[in-house]
Short mmCIF file of C-alpha atoms in Angstrom, two decimals:
data_model
loop_
_atom_site.label_atom_id
_atom_site.label_comp_id
_atom_site.label_asym_id
_atom_site.label_seq_id
_atom_site.Cartn_x
_atom_site.Cartn_y
_atom_site.Cartn_z
CA MET A 17 0.00 0.00 0.00
CA ASN A 18 1.20 3.47 -0.76
CA ASP A 19 -1.31 5.16 1.53
CA THR A 20 1.05 5.36 4.47
CA PRO A 21 3.30 8.34 5.15
CA GLY A 22 7.05 8.24 5.15
CA SER A 23 7.55 6.35 1.93
CA CYS A 24 6.47 8.88 -0.66
CA GLU A 25 8.67 10.13 -3.43
CA VAL A 26 7.16 13.05 -5.28
CA PRO A 27 7.79 12.55 -8.97
CA ALA A 28 10.33 15.07 -10.19
CA ARG A 29 8.52 15.41 -13.48
CA LEU A 30 6.07 18.28 -13.68
CA PRO A 31 3.69 19.01 -16.51
CA ALA A 32 4.52 21.36 -19.27
CA ASP A 33 2.64 24.62 -18.92
CA SER A 34 -0.90 24.21 -20.11
CA PRO A 35 -3.47 26.85 -20.96
CA ARG A 36 -5.33 28.10 -17.88
CA ALA A 37 -9.02 27.43 -18.06
CA GLY A 38 -10.36 29.52 -15.19
CA SER A 39 -8.78 27.69 -12.26
CA HIS A 40 -8.18 29.98 -9.30
CA VAL A 41 -7.69 30.29 -5.55
CA LEU A 42 -9.95 32.42 -3.35
CA ARG A 43 -7.82 33.50 -0.41
CA TRP A 44 -9.30 33.23 3.06
CA GLN A 45 -8.82 36.27 5.29
CA PRO A 46 -8.99 36.52 9.07
CA GLY A 47 -12.58 37.29 9.97
CA PHE A 48 -13.76 34.68 7.48
CA ARG A 49 -13.80 36.81 4.40
CA TRP A 50 -12.46 35.85 0.98
CA ASP A 51 -10.71 38.13 -1.48
CA GLY A 52 -12.99 38.67 -4.44
CA ALA A 53 -16.04 37.05 -2.84
CA PRO A 54 -18.13 39.67 -1.01
CA ALA A 55 -20.37 38.91 1.94
CA GLU A 56 -23.94 39.69 0.98
CA ALA A 57 -27.43 39.61 2.43
CA TYR A 58 -28.79 36.13 3.09
CA LYS A 59 -32.21 36.82 1.57
CA ALA A 60 -34.54 39.72 1.00
CA PRO A 61 -35.45 41.29 4.35
CA ALA A 62 -38.13 39.37 6.25
CA ASP A 63 -39.00 38.71 9.86
CA HIS A 64 -38.34 34.98 9.60
CA TRP A 65 -34.56 35.36 9.56
CA CYS A 66 -32.05 37.68 11.21
CA GLY A 67 -28.35 38.45 11.40
CA ILE A 68 -26.97 36.37 8.52
CA ALA A 69 -24.43 37.13 5.81
CA ARG A 70 -23.92 34.94 2.74
CA THR A 71 -20.71 34.57 0.73
CA SER A 72 -20.85 32.69 -2.57
CA LEU A 73 -17.64 30.68 -2.90
CA ALA A 74 -18.24 28.46 -5.94
CA GLY A 75 -20.84 27.52 -8.50
CA GLU A 76 -22.39 30.94 -9.02
CA ARG A 77 -19.27 32.60 -10.39
CA GLY A 78 -19.22 31.18 -13.91
CA GLU A 79 -18.47 27.59 -12.96
CA GLN A 80 -20.44 24.69 -14.44
CA THR A 81 -20.74 22.59 -11.29
CA ALA A 82 -24.03 20.88 -10.45
CA PHE A 83 -23.71 22.40 -6.97
CA HIS A 84 -23.14 25.70 -5.20
CA VAL A 85 -20.83 26.29 -2.23
CA ARG A 86 -21.75 29.15 0.08
CA TYR A 87 -20.43 30.36 3.44
CA PHE A 88 -23.09 31.57 5.86
CA GLU A 89 -22.29 33.43 9.03
CA ILE A 90 -24.90 33.97 11.72
CA ALA A 91 -24.26 36.76 14.21
CA PRO A 92 -24.93 36.20 17.92
CA GLY A 93 -28.68 35.97 18.38
CA GLY A 94 -29.30 35.42 14.69
CA PHE A 95 -31.20 32.64 12.96
CA SER A 96 -32.05 31.36 9.52
CA SER A 97 -35.57 30.89 8.25
CA LEU A 98 -37.46 27.97 9.70
CA GLU A 99 -38.25 26.32 6.40
CA HIS A 100 -38.46 23.21 4.30
CA HIS A 101 -37.77 22.33 0.68
CA ARG A 102 -37.23 19.30 -1.48
CA HIS A 103 -33.50 19.86 -2.00
CA GLU A 104 -30.92 18.71 0.52
CA HIS A 105 -28.36 20.71 2.48
CA VAL A 106 -24.85 19.58 3.37
CA VAL A 107 -23.28 21.85 6.00
CA VAL A 108 -19.74 21.82 7.42
CA VAL A 109 -19.15 24.08 10.42
CA LEU A 110 -16.06 26.30 10.21
CA ARG A 111 -16.47 28.90 12.95
CA GLY A 112 -17.98 29.12 16.41
CA ARG A 113 -20.89 27.12 17.75
CA GLY A 114 -24.55 27.00 16.91
CA GLU A 115 -27.60 24.84 16.90
CA VAL A 116 -29.57 23.28 14.14
CA GLN A 117 -33.17 22.21 14.40
CA MET A 118 -34.19 19.38 12.09
CA GLY A 119 -37.75 18.23 12.56
CA GLY A 120 -38.27 17.87 16.28
CA ALA A 121 -34.58 17.46 17.16
CA VAL A 122 -32.05 20.15 18.09
CA HIS A 123 -28.32 19.48 17.68
CA GLU A 124 -25.49 21.65 18.98
CA VAL A 125 -22.70 21.82 16.43
CA SER A 126 -19.18 23.23 16.21
CA PHE A 127 -16.04 23.05 14.05
CA GLY A 128 -15.93 20.20 11.58
CA ASP A 129 -19.37 18.79 12.28
CA VAL A 130 -21.21 17.78 9.11
CA VAL A 131 -24.96 18.37 9.00
CA TYR A 132 -27.13 16.65 6.42
CA VAL A 133 -30.64 18.06 6.03
CA ALA A 134 -32.83 15.53 4.23
CA PRO A 135 -35.54 16.41 1.68
CA ASP A 136 -38.61 18.14 3.15
CA GLU A 137 -37.16 18.31 6.67
CA VAL A 138 -38.21 21.46 8.52
CA HIS A 139 -34.95 23.06 9.68
CA GLN A 140 -33.38 26.17 11.13
CA PHE A 141 -29.85 27.26 12.08
CA ARG A 142 -29.47 29.49 15.16
CA ASN A 143 -26.68 31.21 17.04
CA ARG A 144 -27.39 31.44 20.74
CA GLY A 145 -23.74 32.13 21.60
CA GLU A 146 -21.62 35.25 21.74
CA GLU A 147 -19.32 34.60 18.78
CA PRO A 148 -20.12 34.37 15.06
CA PHE A 149 -21.35 30.95 13.91
CA GLY A 150 -20.11 30.20 10.39
CA PHE A 151 -20.54 27.23 8.08
CA LEU A 152 -20.19 26.06 4.52
CA CYS A 153 -23.47 25.01 2.91
CA MET A 154 -23.55 22.95 -0.28
CA VAL A 155 -26.71 22.58 -2.35
CA ASP A 156 -27.70 21.40 -5.80
CA ALA A 157 -27.45 24.16 -8.40
CA ARG A 158 -30.94 23.24 -9.59
CA ARG A 159 -33.23 23.34 -6.59
CA ASP A 160 -36.70 24.23 -5.45
CA THR A 161 -37.67 27.38 -3.58
CA PRO A 162 -37.66 27.14 0.24
CA VAL A 163 -41.03 27.31 1.97
CA PRO A 164 -40.92 29.22 5.26
CA VAL A 165 -42.91 27.86 8.19
CA VAL A 166 -44.89 30.85 9.36
CA MET B 26 -32.30 45.55 7.25
CA ASN B 27 -32.35 42.58 9.54
CA ASP B 28 -28.89 41.41 8.56
CA THR B 29 -27.17 43.24 11.38
CA PRO B 30 -26.51 41.71 14.78
CA GLY B 31 -28.00 42.95 17.99
CA SER B 32 -31.58 43.30 16.88
CA CYS B 33 -32.63 39.70 16.41
CA GLU B 34 -35.51 38.10 18.24
CA VAL B 35 -35.63 34.37 17.77
CA PRO B 36 -39.25 33.41 17.23
CA ALA B 37 -40.56 31.55 20.25
CA ARG B 38 -42.64 29.30 18.08
CA LEU B 39 -41.01 26.02 17.10
CA PRO B 40 -42.35 23.49 14.67
CA ALA B 41 -44.36 20.56 15.79
CA ASP B 42 -42.34 17.38 15.62
CA SER B 43 -42.18 16.13 12.08
CA PRO B 44 -41.18 12.72 10.80
CA ARG B 45 -37.39 12.41 10.41
CA ALA B 46 -36.34 11.78 6.86
CA GLY B 47 -32.69 10.82 7.24
CA SER B 48 -31.27 14.10 8.50
CA HIS B 49 -28.22 13.60 10.67
CA VAL B 50 -25.03 15.09 12.09
CA LEU B 51 -21.61 13.53 11.51
CA ARG B 52 -19.52 14.52 14.51
CA TRP B 53 -16.01 15.78 13.91
CA GLN B 54 -13.32 14.30 16.14
CA PRO B 55 -9.86 15.65 16.96
CA GLY B 56 -7.49 14.29 14.36
CA PHE B 57 -10.01 15.08 11.64
CA ARG B 58 -12.03 11.95 11.82
CA TRP B 59 -15.83 11.70 11.79
CA ASP B 60 -17.95 9.25 13.74
CA GLY B 61 -19.50 6.81 11.29
CA ALA B 62 -17.44 7.95 8.29
CA PRO B 63 -14.27 5.88 8.01
CA ALA B 64 -11.06 7.10 6.39
CA GLU B 65 -10.31 4.93 3.39
CA ALA B 66 -7.76 4.56 0.64
CA TYR B 67 -7.75 7.40 -1.90
CA LYS B 68 -7.58 5.11 -4.93
CA ALA B 69 -6.30 1.70 -5.86
CA PRO B 70 -2.56 1.52 -5.22
CA ALA B 71 -0.47 3.13 -7.97
CA ASP B 72 2.80 4.97 -8.17
CA HIS B 73 1.21 8.25 -9.26
CA TRP B 74 -0.13 9.06 -5.79
CA CYS B 75 1.06 8.57 -2.22
CA GLY B 76 0.06 9.12 1.38
CA ILE B 77 -3.62 10.06 1.04
CA ALA B 78 -6.70 9.04 2.98
CA ARG B 79 -10.24 9.75 1.78
CA THR B 80 -13.32 10.18 3.96
CA SER B 81 -16.71 10.32 2.29
CA LEU B 82 -18.84 12.88 4.15
CA ALA B 83 -21.94 13.29 1.99
CA GLY B 84 -23.50 12.19 -1.28
CA GLU B 85 -22.32 8.58 -1.27
CA ARG B 86 -24.20 7.52 1.84
CA GLY B 87 -27.72 7.25 0.49
CA GLU B 88 -28.26 10.94 -0.20
CA GLN B 89 -29.70 12.17 -3.48
CA THR B 90 -27.47 15.21 -3.94
CA ALA B 91 -26.01 16.03 -7.35
CA PHE B 92 -22.63 16.32 -5.62
CA HIS B 93 -20.29 14.46 -3.30
CA VAL B 94 -18.39 15.92 -0.35
CA ARG B 95 -15.14 14.19 0.59
CA TYR B 96 -12.34 15.01 3.04
CA PHE B 97 -8.86 14.21 1.78
CA GLU B 98 -5.83 14.20 3.99
CA ILE B 99 -2.32 14.11 2.56
CA ALA B 100 0.47 13.00 4.88
CA PRO B 101 3.80 14.85 4.90
CA GLY B 102 5.54 14.10 1.62
CA GLY B 103 2.38 12.80 0.01
CA PHE B 104 0.76 13.85 -3.24
CA SER B 105 -2.34 13.22 -5.31
CA SER B 106 -2.26 12.00 -8.88
CA LEU B 107 -1.17 14.53 -11.46
CA GLU B 108 -4.27 14.27 -13.60
CA HIS B 109 -6.96 15.96 -15.60
CA HIS B 110 -10.65 15.38 -16.20
CA ARG B 111 -13.67 17.21 -17.51
CA HIS B 112 -15.35 17.64 -14.13
CA GLU B 113 -14.49 20.49 -11.79
CA HIS B 114 -13.13 20.40 -8.24
CA VAL B 115 -14.02 22.79 -5.46
CA VAL B 116 -11.62 22.46 -2.52
CA VAL B 117 -11.71 24.17 0.90
CA VAL B 118 -8.61 23.72 3.06
CA LEU B 119 -9.31 22.68 6.65
CA ARG B 120 -5.97 21.52 8.04
CA GLY B 121 -2.30 22.35 7.60
CA ARG B 122 -0.64 23.73 4.52
CA GLY B 123 -0.04 22.37 1.07
CA GLU B 124 0.45 23.27 -2.51
CA VAL B 125 -1.70 22.82 -5.55
CA GLN B 126 -0.43 22.73 -9.08
CA MET B 127 -2.92 23.85 -11.73
CA GLY B 128 -1.53 23.96 -15.22
CA GLY B 129 1.85 25.67 -14.98
CA ALA B 130 1.07 27.52 -11.73
CA VAL B 131 1.75 26.41 -8.16
CA HIS B 132 -0.22 27.93 -5.27
CA GLU B 133 0.51 27.51 -1.57
CA VAL B 134 -2.73 27.13 0.37
CA SER B 135 -3.82 26.91 3.99
CA PHE B 136 -6.94 27.11 6.16
CA GLY B 137 -10.01 28.50 4.48
CA ASP B 138 -8.54 28.95 1.02
CA VAL B 139 -10.92 27.89 -1.74
CA VAL B 140 -9.42 26.20 -4.79
CA TYR B 141 -11.39 25.90 -8.01
CA VAL B 142 -9.97 23.47 -10.57
CA ALA B 143 -11.48 24.19 -13.98
CA PRO B 144 -12.42 21.52 -16.55
CA ASP B 145 -9.46 19.75 -18.16
CA GLU B 146 -6.87 21.53 -16.01
CA VAL B 147 -3.90 19.32 -15.16
CA HIS B 148 -3.62 19.46 -11.37
CA GLN B 149 -1.99 17.91 -8.33
CA PHE B 150 -2.16 18.45 -4.56
CA ARG B 151 1.06 17.99 -2.58
CA ASN B 152 2.17 18.20 1.04
CA ARG B 153 5.75 19.36 1.36
CA GLY B 154 5.33 20.25 5.04
CA GLU B 155 5.59 18.30 8.27
CA GLU B 156 1.93 18.28 9.33
CA PRO B 157 -1.07 16.67 7.68
CA PHE B 158 -2.66 18.69 4.88
CA GLY B 159 -6.43 18.21 4.83
CA PHE B 160 -9.19 19.63 2.66
CA LEU B 161 -12.79 19.20 1.65
CA CYS B 162 -13.28 18.40 -2.03
CA MET B 163 -16.66 18.78 -3.71
CA VAL B 164 -17.40 17.24 -7.11
CA ASP B 165 -20.40 16.47 -9.27
CA ALA B 166 -21.93 13.08 -8.46
CA ARG B 167 -21.92 12.27 -12.18
CA ARG B 168 -18.41 12.79 -13.43
CA ASP B 169 -15.84 11.47 -15.84
CA THR B 170 -12.88 9.29 -14.92
CA PRO B 171 -9.62 11.13 -14.15
CA VAL B 172 -6.79 10.69 -16.62
CA PRO B 173 -3.36 10.49 -14.96
CA VAL B 174 -0.46 12.31 -16.60
CA VAL B 175 2.22 9.65 -16.78
#
C-alpha cells in the first residue's frame, strides 16, 4: 500500500505549462472573508430570519458545477428561516458554535461537524452564543424554492 | 435591514415534531475523523499518488445530492495523482498547509482557502510540510474518470 506516510517520493517530473481554463484560488482572510467574494445579504429582508451574511464561494461565479458552495455566518442571536424544501443541504461548520433544528430534534454543532438536512425536513440554524457561527453550505445548483414555516 | 446583529428576536414558536427523513449530524473528532465515516484509501494503489486518505462525508451515503463531499488528507511528503478530467473540483482547506499545481502555476494554500480546478486543467495536490494537509473536495456526483499524466 502506498497510503502510508514516510515512503512517498514526489515525482520530479512536472507538466509542461498548459493553458489556464479559469482555475483559481480564493484567499481566506482573518474574519472569514475571501478576497474577491463579497459577503452579501442572506435573503430579502423578512422577519423569519435575522443576522446572517452569505458569501458565494463556488458555482455561481461562472463555474459549471451541479452544486453551489456558500459560506453563511450567523451573528450572535441570529437565525435562519425555519423552512423546508425538497433539496438537501450539506453543511460543514467552520467557525464558532450553533444549533440546528431538524424536525423535532435540536443538535449543537461546532467546528468540523457535518450536517445533512434531508428532503422536506423542517430546519433552522441558530446562534445562541456570543461569537459568530459560520458554516459552509452545499446545495444542488438546480433546486426548489424554500417554503418558510410561518 | 435585519442582517445586522444585535436586533434579532428568535421566534418563540417552534415546529411541531415532524417525521425524520434521514437528516443527521456527523460529529467531527480531533485528528479530523468523523464518527461513522471511516477514512479509506484514496484510490487503488499506484505509483502516481502517495500518502492520502479519503473520507466520504456526503453524497455517497444514500443521499440524493447532485454532488459528493469528501475530506482528503495528505500525509507529509504525500501527493495526489497529477491528472486531468472534464469535471471540476471545489476544494476548501481545513488543516495544515499544502500546494496545488494547476496547469503551470503552483499555489501555496492553507486554512479556508478555496481552490477551483477548472475543466481539463492538469492538477496535483502535494504536502511538502511536516503536518497533515487536509481539505474538503466537492465534485459532481456524475463525473468522468480522471486521466493520470504519466
